[in-house]
C-alpha positions as a printed Julia matrix, in Angstrom:
546×3 Matrix{Float64}:
  -7.27  -21.6    48.38
  -5.75  -18.17   48.1
  -4.51  -17.08   51.54
  -3.92  -13.44   52.37
  -0.87  -12.37   54.36
  -0.25   -8.83   55.49
   3.37   -7.89   56.16
   3.82   -4.96   58.51
   6.78   -2.92   57.31
   9.58   -4.82   55.56
  12.79   -6.58   56.43
  16.15   -5.66   54.9
  19.18   -7.92   55.32
  22.36   -6.01   56.06
  25.29   -6.82   53.75
  28.13   -6.22   56.16
  28.46   -7.16   59.8
  29.6    -3.7    60.82
  27.11   -1.86   58.66
  24.85    0.38   60.74
  21.35   -1.05   60.93
  18.31    1.01   60.13
  15.73    0.0    62.81
  12.91    1.27   60.63
  13.81   -1.3    57.99
  13.95   -4.33   60.28
  10.58   -5.8    61.11
   9.61   -9.45   61.13
   6.01   -9.02   62.28
   3.44  -10.59   59.97
  -0.35  -10.59   60.44
  -2.24  -13.62   59.16
  -6.02  -13.7    59.47
  -7.67  -17.11   59.83
 -11.22  -18.2    60.55
 -12.0   -21.03   62.94
 -15.48  -22.51   62.82
 -16.98  -24.42   65.73
 -20.55  -25.66   65.42
 -22.65  -27.72   67.77
 -23.7   -31.08   66.4
 -27.32  -30.13   67.05
 -27.22  -27.64   64.13
 -27.79  -30.06   61.25
 -30.4   -28.17   59.25
 -28.44  -24.97   58.69
 -28.1   -24.42   54.93
 -24.77  -22.58   55.11
 -21.81  -22.66   57.43
 -21.22  -19.43   59.34
 -18.0   -18.46   57.61
 -16.92  -15.8    55.15
 -19.64  -13.73   53.55
 -22.41  -15.82   55.18
 -21.15  -14.8    58.63
 -20.74  -11.18   57.51
 -24.32  -11.07   56.22
 -25.72  -12.64   59.4
 -23.81  -10.19   61.58
 -25.19   -7.28   59.56
 -28.73   -8.6    60.05
 -28.14   -8.88   63.8
 -26.71   -5.36   63.95
 -29.75   -3.97   62.13
 -32.1    -5.9    64.42
 -30.26   -4.53   67.46
 -30.48   -0.96   66.16
 -34.21   -1.33   65.47
 -34.92   -2.86   68.86
 -32.84   -0.2    70.61
 -34.79    2.61   68.95
 -38.07    0.85   69.71
 -37.14    0.47   73.39
 -35.56    3.87   74.04
 -36.54    6.19   71.15
 -33.36    8.25   71.27
 -33.38    9.04   67.57
 -36.92   10.32   67.81
 -35.83   12.52   70.74
 -33.22   14.18   68.56
 -30.03   12.73   69.98
 -27.04   12.66   67.63
 -25.69    9.43   66.15
 -22.65    9.75   68.44
 -24.85   10.08   71.54
 -26.91    7.08   70.44
 -23.75    5.0    69.96
 -22.71    5.98   73.49
 -26.08    4.82   74.85
 -25.84    1.57   72.89
 -22.37    0.98   74.33
 -23.69    1.55   77.87
 -26.51   -0.98   77.46
 -24.33   -3.48   75.58
 -21.62   -3.4    78.22
 -24.12   -3.94   81.01
 -25.57   -6.93   79.12
 -22.06   -8.13   78.27
 -21.13   -8.04   81.94
 -23.86  -10.48   82.94
 -22.45  -13.72   84.22
 -23.34  -17.1    85.67
 -21.56  -17.73   88.96
 -21.52  -20.8    91.16
 -20.12  -21.44   94.62
 -20.47  -20.68   98.32
 -20.43  -17.49  100.36
 -18.54  -17.32  103.65
 -21.11  -16.47  106.33
 -20.88  -15.49  109.99
 -24.08  -16.31  111.86
 -25.14  -15.86  115.47
 -25.48  -19.65  115.54
 -21.79  -20.29  114.74
 -18.65  -19.32  116.6
 -16.67  -18.98  113.36
 -17.61  -18.23  109.73
 -18.94  -21.19  107.76
 -19.57  -21.88  104.08
 -23.11  -21.12  102.86
 -24.78  -23.87  100.76
 -23.59  -24.06   97.16
 -25.7   -22.28   94.62
 -25.76  -20.53   91.24
 -26.27  -16.85   90.53
 -27.09  -15.33   87.16
 -26.63  -11.58   87.51
 -25.3    -8.35   86.08
 -22.22   -6.84   87.73
 -21.15   -3.26   88.49
 -17.82   -3.48   86.67
 -16.68   -6.38   84.51
 -13.02   -5.91   85.45
 -13.07   -4.46   88.97
 -16.31   -5.76   90.55
 -17.01   -9.0    88.6
 -19.58  -10.34   91.08
 -23.12   -9.75   92.25
 -24.06   -6.92   94.63
 -27.6    -6.99   95.99
 -28.36   -3.27   96.03
 -26.67   -2.63   92.68
 -28.76   -5.31   91.01
 -32.1    -3.58   91.46
 -30.72   -0.57   89.57
 -29.21   -2.79   86.86
 -32.57   -4.42   86.24
 -34.33   -1.09   85.74
 -32.38   -0.79   82.5
 -32.31   -4.47   81.53
 -36.08   -4.86   82.04
 -36.67   -2.23   79.33
 -34.62   -4.37   76.96
 -35.63   -7.92   77.9
 -38.24   -8.59   80.58
 -37.5   -12.31   80.58
 -33.86  -11.64   81.38
 -34.88   -9.55   84.4
 -37.2   -12.31   85.62
 -34.34  -14.82   85.42
 -32.01  -12.58   87.42
 -34.54  -11.73   90.14
 -35.4   -15.43   90.49
 -31.72  -16.3    90.93
 -31.2   -13.67   93.61
 -34.29  -14.74   95.55
 -33.18  -18.38   95.33
 -30.2   -17.36   97.5
 -32.55  -16.59  100.39
 -32.17  -18.66  103.56
 -34.93  -19.99  105.79
 -34.91  -16.78  107.86
 -35.35  -14.53  104.79
 -31.79  -13.21  104.54
 -29.84  -12.76  101.27
 -26.04  -12.18  101.41
 -25.45   -8.68  100.11
 -22.19   -9.36   98.23
 -21.8   -12.6    96.28
 -18.17  -13.74   96.56
 -18.8   -17.33   95.56
 -15.52  -19.16   95.09
 -11.78  -19.08   95.77
 -11.09  -17.15   92.57
 -13.57  -14.44   93.54
 -12.27  -14.36   97.12
  -8.71  -13.86   95.87
  -9.78  -10.48   94.44
 -11.56   -9.16   97.56
  -9.92   -7.64  100.68
 -10.3   -10.05  103.6
 -12.42   -7.68  105.71
 -15.19   -7.74  103.08
 -15.34  -11.5   102.43
 -17.39  -12.68  105.42
 -21.12  -11.93  105.1
 -23.01  -11.41  108.37
 -26.55  -12.73  108.49
 -27.93   -9.83  110.52
 -26.8    -7.31  107.89
 -29.11   -6.03  105.16
 -28.65   -4.11  101.93
 -31.22   -1.77  100.31
 -33.99   -3.95   98.79
 -33.69   -2.35   95.36
 -35.07   -5.46   93.67
 -38.44   -3.95   94.62
 -37.68   -1.13   92.14
 -37.31   -3.73   89.39
 -40.48   -5.52   90.56
 -42.33   -2.2    90.48
 -41.25   -1.82   86.84
 -42.46   -5.36   85.99
 -45.83   -4.73   87.64
 -46.23   -1.47   85.7
 -45.45   -3.3    82.44
 -48.01   -5.97   83.35
 -50.64   -3.33   84.1
 -49.91   -1.28   80.95
 -49.71   -4.14   78.43
 -51.41   -7.26   79.79
 -51.87   -8.65   76.26
 -48.13   -9.03   75.56
 -46.67  -12.55   75.6
 -44.16  -11.46   78.25
 -47.08  -10.37   80.44
 -48.72  -13.77   80.02
 -45.68  -15.47   81.58
 -45.38  -12.81   84.27
 -48.2   -13.98   86.55
 -46.93  -17.55   87.0
 -43.46  -16.12   87.63
 -44.78  -13.71   90.28
 -46.7   -16.53   91.97
 -43.52  -18.56   92.32
 -41.65  -15.51   93.57
 -44.23  -14.4    96.11
 -43.4   -16.76   99.05
 -39.76  -15.7    98.89
 -40.69  -12.02   98.76
 -42.9   -12.51  101.81
 -40.12  -13.96  103.91
 -37.61  -11.37  102.62
 -39.93   -8.49  103.57
 -40.63  -10.03  106.97
 -36.9   -10.43  107.62
 -36.36   -6.71  106.94
 -39.37   -5.68  108.97
 -38.21   -7.56  112.07
 -34.39   -7.67  112.03
 -33.92   -4.05  110.92
 -36.56   -2.54  113.2
 -35.6     0.65  115.03
 -36.03    1.71  118.67
 -39.46    3.28  118.11
 -42.55    1.79  116.5
 -42.36    2.02  112.69
 -38.74    3.16  112.73
 -35.84    1.29  111.13
 -32.11    0.95  111.74
 -29.34   -0.48  109.57
 -27.39   -3.17  111.41
 -23.68   -3.77  110.8
 -22.14   -0.32  111.27
 -18.39   -0.24  111.94
 -17.83   -0.54  115.67
 -14.28    0.83  115.99
 -15.08    4.49  116.66
 -11.43    5.21  117.43
 -10.18    4.87  113.85
 -13.04    6.24  111.73
 -13.94    9.9   111.41
 -17.51    8.61  111.04
 -18.04    4.81  111.31
 -19.15    3.39  107.97
 -22.56    1.88  107.24
 -21.69   -0.48  104.38
 -25.06   -2.19  104.75
 -26.89    0.97  103.6
 -24.98    0.91  100.29
 -23.83    4.46  101.02
 -20.67    3.27  102.82
 -19.0     6.35  104.38
 -21.96    8.75  104.12
 -22.07   10.5   107.55
 -24.41    8.94  110.08
 -24.54    9.29  113.88
 -20.93    9.72  115.05
 -21.32    7.07  117.77
 -23.24    3.97  116.58
 -25.94    2.78  118.97
 -29.26    0.96  119.15
 -30.98    4.36  119.43
 -30.42    5.19  115.76
 -33.19    5.75  113.23
 -32.24    5.76  109.54
 -34.44    7.71  107.16
 -33.3     5.97  103.96
 -34.22    2.53  105.35
 -37.6     3.89  106.47
 -38.2     4.96  102.86
 -37.08    1.61  101.4
 -39.56   -0.15  103.69
 -42.33    2.25  102.65
 -41.65    1.44   99.0
 -41.41   -2.32   99.65
 -44.64   -2.51  101.66
 -46.55   -0.72   98.89
 -45.25   -3.09   96.2
 -45.99   -6.12   98.39
 -49.57   -4.91   98.87
 -50.0    -4.35   95.12
 -48.47   -7.74   94.26
 -50.62   -9.59   96.8
 -53.72   -7.89   95.37
 -52.81   -8.91   91.79
 -52.19  -12.53   92.86
 -55.39  -12.74   94.91
 -53.41  -13.2    98.14
 -54.26  -11.58  101.5
 -52.92   -8.05  101.22
 -54.32   -6.23  104.25
 -51.19   -6.5   106.42
 -49.0    -4.98  103.71
 -51.66   -2.39  102.96
 -51.79   -1.34  106.62
 -47.99   -1.16  106.88
 -47.8     0.92  103.73
 -50.58    3.26  104.87
 -48.81    3.79  108.2
 -45.36    4.41  106.72
 -46.76    6.65  103.95
 -48.25    8.95  106.55
 -46.13   12.08  106.14
 -46.9    13.15  109.71
 -45.18   10.0   111.04
 -42.24   10.53  108.67
 -41.89   14.13  109.86
 -42.11   13.11  113.51
 -39.38   10.48  113.18
 -37.01   12.22  110.77
 -37.62   15.91  110.14
 -34.97   18.19  111.64
 -36.3    21.69  112.21
 -32.76   22.89  112.81
 -31.54   21.71  109.4
 -34.91   22.0   107.6
 -34.26   18.57  106.13
 -34.98   14.89  106.69
 -32.3    13.35  108.87
 -31.09   10.27  110.68
 -31.32   10.31  114.46
 -28.77    8.96  116.91
 -25.94    9.54  119.38
 -24.07   12.26  117.53
 -21.58   15.08  117.65
 -20.08   17.1   114.83
 -17.0    17.97  116.9
 -14.78   15.19  115.55
 -11.54   15.16  113.57
  -8.7    12.85  112.62
  -5.42   13.59  114.38
  -2.04   11.9   114.32
  -1.36    9.89  117.45
   1.44   11.13  119.64
   4.01    8.49  120.5
   6.43    9.28  123.31
  10.01    8.37  122.4
  12.4     8.54  125.4
  15.52   10.62  124.78
  18.28    8.62  123.15
  15.99    5.8   121.98
  15.74    5.02  118.23
  12.35    6.02  116.78
  11.97    2.82  114.72
  11.62    0.71  117.88
   8.29    2.37  118.68
   4.9     1.95  116.98
   4.13    3.81  113.75
   1.88    6.75  114.48
  -1.7     6.3   113.32
  -4.44    8.76  112.54
  -7.14    8.41  115.2
 -10.39   10.17  115.89
 -10.48   13.04  118.33
 -13.86   13.88  119.9
 -13.9    17.46  121.17
 -17.49   17.47  122.41
 -19.45   14.56  123.88
 -22.18   13.11  121.65
 -25.86   13.32  122.51
 -29.08   11.94  121.08
 -30.1    14.3   118.29
 -30.76   14.56  114.56
 -27.66   14.01  112.44
 -27.28   17.36  110.7
 -25.72   16.08  107.46
 -27.35   17.27  104.24
 -27.01   15.04  101.2
 -28.42   12.0    99.45
 -29.91   10.48  102.63
 -31.85   13.71  103.27
 -33.53   13.36   99.86
 -34.87    9.81  100.23
 -38.5    10.72  101.08
 -38.44   12.73   97.83
 -36.38   10.22   95.8
 -38.75    7.33   96.52
 -41.79    9.61   96.07
 -43.17    9.13   99.58
 -43.96   12.81  100.1
 -47.44   14.01   99.15
 -47.33   16.47   96.2
 -48.51   19.29   98.48
 -46.04   18.57  101.3
 -44.35   21.83  102.36
 -41.14   19.79  102.87
 -40.76   19.6    99.07
 -40.06   23.33   98.99
 -37.03   22.85  101.29
 -35.83   19.85   99.27
 -36.03   21.71   95.95
 -34.17   24.62   97.53
 -31.35   22.3    98.67
 -31.23   20.53   95.31
 -30.73   23.75   93.33
 -28.27   25.42   95.71
 -24.66   25.24   94.36
 -23.34   25.6    97.92
 -25.28   22.48   98.84
 -26.11   19.8    96.25
 -26.3    21.37   92.79
 -23.44   21.12   90.3
 -23.31   21.52   86.49
 -22.73   17.72   86.3
 -25.36   16.26   88.63
 -26.23   16.32   92.34
 -23.29   15.84   94.7
 -23.65   13.25   97.46
 -22.96   15.58  100.4
 -23.43   19.31  100.8
 -20.36   21.47  100.27
 -21.18   23.18  103.55
 -21.04   19.94  105.57
 -18.02   19.63  107.91
 -17.34   16.1   106.57
 -17.58   17.13  102.9
 -14.67   15.45  101.03
 -12.99   14.47  104.34
 -11.08   11.19  104.56
 -12.65    8.6   106.87
  -9.29    7.11  107.9
  -5.76    7.89  106.79
  -6.24    5.25  104.07
  -9.92    5.77  103.13
 -10.53    8.56  100.62
 -14.01   10.16  100.61
 -16.47    8.01   98.68
 -20.06    9.17   99.31
 -18.96   12.53  100.7
 -19.2    14.77   97.65
 -18.76   12.8    94.4
 -21.69   12.47   91.98
 -23.31    9.01   91.73
 -25.58    8.22   88.8
 -27.92    5.79   90.59
 -29.08    8.44   93.08
 -29.17   11.09   90.36
 -31.41    8.76   88.35
 -33.79    8.56   91.34
 -33.65   12.37   91.64
 -34.47   12.92   87.96
 -37.26   10.33   88.24
 -38.7    12.09   91.32
 -38.53   15.54   89.7
 -40.32   14.11   86.66
 -42.99   12.65   88.97
 -43.59   15.83   91.0
 -43.32   17.94   87.85
 -46.1    15.93   86.2
 -48.79   15.84   88.92
 -50.83   18.65   90.38
 -49.32   20.42   93.36
 -47.82   23.74   94.42
 -44.29   22.67   93.34
 -45.18   21.25   89.93
 -43.68   24.06   87.86
 -40.45   24.33   89.86
 -39.92   20.55   89.82
 -40.47   20.46   86.04
 -37.83   23.18   85.45
 -35.29   21.46   87.72
 -36.04   18.17   85.98
 -35.01   19.52   82.59
 -31.86   21.17   83.95
 -30.66   18.18   85.98
 -31.43   15.72   83.18
 -29.45   17.81   80.69
 -26.48   18.21   83.05
 -26.17   14.48   83.76
 -26.48   13.4    80.12
 -24.01   16.02   78.87
 -21.35   15.22   81.45
 -21.48   11.41   81.34
 -21.4    11.56   77.53
 -18.57   14.13   77.52
 -16.45   12.01   79.86
 -17.12    8.93   77.75
 -16.0    10.7    74.57
 -12.87   12.05   76.26
 -11.81    8.86   78.07
 -13.64    5.97   76.42
 -15.17    5.0    79.76
 -18.35    5.23   81.78
 -17.22    5.81   85.37
 -18.2     4.72   88.88
 -18.62    8.32   90.04
 -17.96   11.85   88.82
 -16.04   14.69   90.45
 -18.44   17.33   91.76
 -16.02   20.2    91.01
 -14.84   19.27   87.52
 -17.27   16.59   86.31
 -14.33   14.27   85.54
 -14.96   10.55   85.79
 -13.26    8.85   88.73
 -13.15    5.59   90.64
 -13.66    2.23   88.99
 -13.83    2.1    85.2
 -15.29    0.76   83.03
 -18.36    0.96   85.28
 -21.39    0.02   83.23
 -23.4    -0.94   86.24
 -25.81    1.7    87.52
 -23.96    4.5    85.71
 -25.56    3.03   82.56
 -28.9     4.35   83.9
 -27.94    7.44   81.9
 -29.64    5.6    79.01
 -32.99    5.68   80.85
 -32.49    9.36   81.67
 -31.92   10.03   77.95
 -35.01    7.97   77.06
 -37.07    9.56   79.88
 -38.1     6.08   80.97
 -38.9     6.17   84.68
């Protein structure tokens, strides 16, 4: 056969040893393209081998099928997006799908029943990941957001993933929040994050994906995917019951119908504000001094959402639903929500706990006796200074956590609290930017402050697409139903949606990446990249699929 070789540049032999060489004329790099075919022995009926023009033709068919399915699912062409914007959206979806992986191994778990961490039972996990290169493993709260997008593309795929996650549940109803399943995975993770503690939760975002599946079932019961949905939900239901019960008991707060994240950092000496990794919002400011008196408004809202979906699911499956119905009715009562979490001082929903704002990080003073070498004494650390004693009060931090009753659509359309929330959302000195909503108000004392000398601000100002997706979704909801804030919500919806799409697309075109977060002052992508986890929800914002 004729074989094609491509020589890059050319090679010239010098005639004399001392003759000056021309580096441009000396290249021995040759490119040779070959095709290697590997076929399973089970493919015996295929008329042609997948090589040469046959492979090219098949790939073209698959590309066309992908393009057609993409337009059918998301309708971006019909919405007037440019071909470049559509390619960006296709890349976002494709990279999320391409990052899905099958993992197998054991988590390292610390339980109240064991003195030291032990290995969890072996098990598989089929899941999407936040970042294929930087976070190539499963994260529980990320996965619910991932499946909002994937379920629009392939419902069966979402069912598989949810089933895998719920198969990791233990007899108590706990699921490890970060899946670091083998030695290879553990080699990439800092030691302080490896051990999973069985009293610690993570936002139950899989209920968002379940809500989407139930809406698809209700809207199109005749589809073949809907026919397989009911048996799937029946198998899932016992695990969802025990998972909900675990949340409802282990994460209960100090007052009836209140909730508290367990697992906050306990070393109050080193952190400006002890982290709450379990909430998913890491260093977002909570009560300055962790205690059992805390009430967390975001967890209250997650439980309101979960109880409503459990009641709906039980009703569909013909299971007893009254307990879930009663819980949902109680938690949905806006008067109870206001009583537990509304701060009249801040005019916003807030956490409650042992708190003071009078904190700062200062460099430790180390006394060095005269004449003694400095290197013999400890390195000075940055430690927290508390200038005013904490007291039980609302935590007056305005940001993503304050929005949760709005984000998860728990507020009644005529709630006067919506007026305050819309005011905060559109205020550039608080949450509004030309690129999306920032995570913490610019006027907050902890805005963009480091948490330790080594921890840069994470959820203290930067723009995160998962929460912005929930904000756009909520504005669309309140802008579409009757209420005194309908018109204002609809206007803000269009503005916020446009800002997010324009900036994420612009950064992608400039850098080639979708990013973990975006700078609230410049819009520039920052953090982990490529990050086609929840930042890929930009596709749903473009498609207006909520």
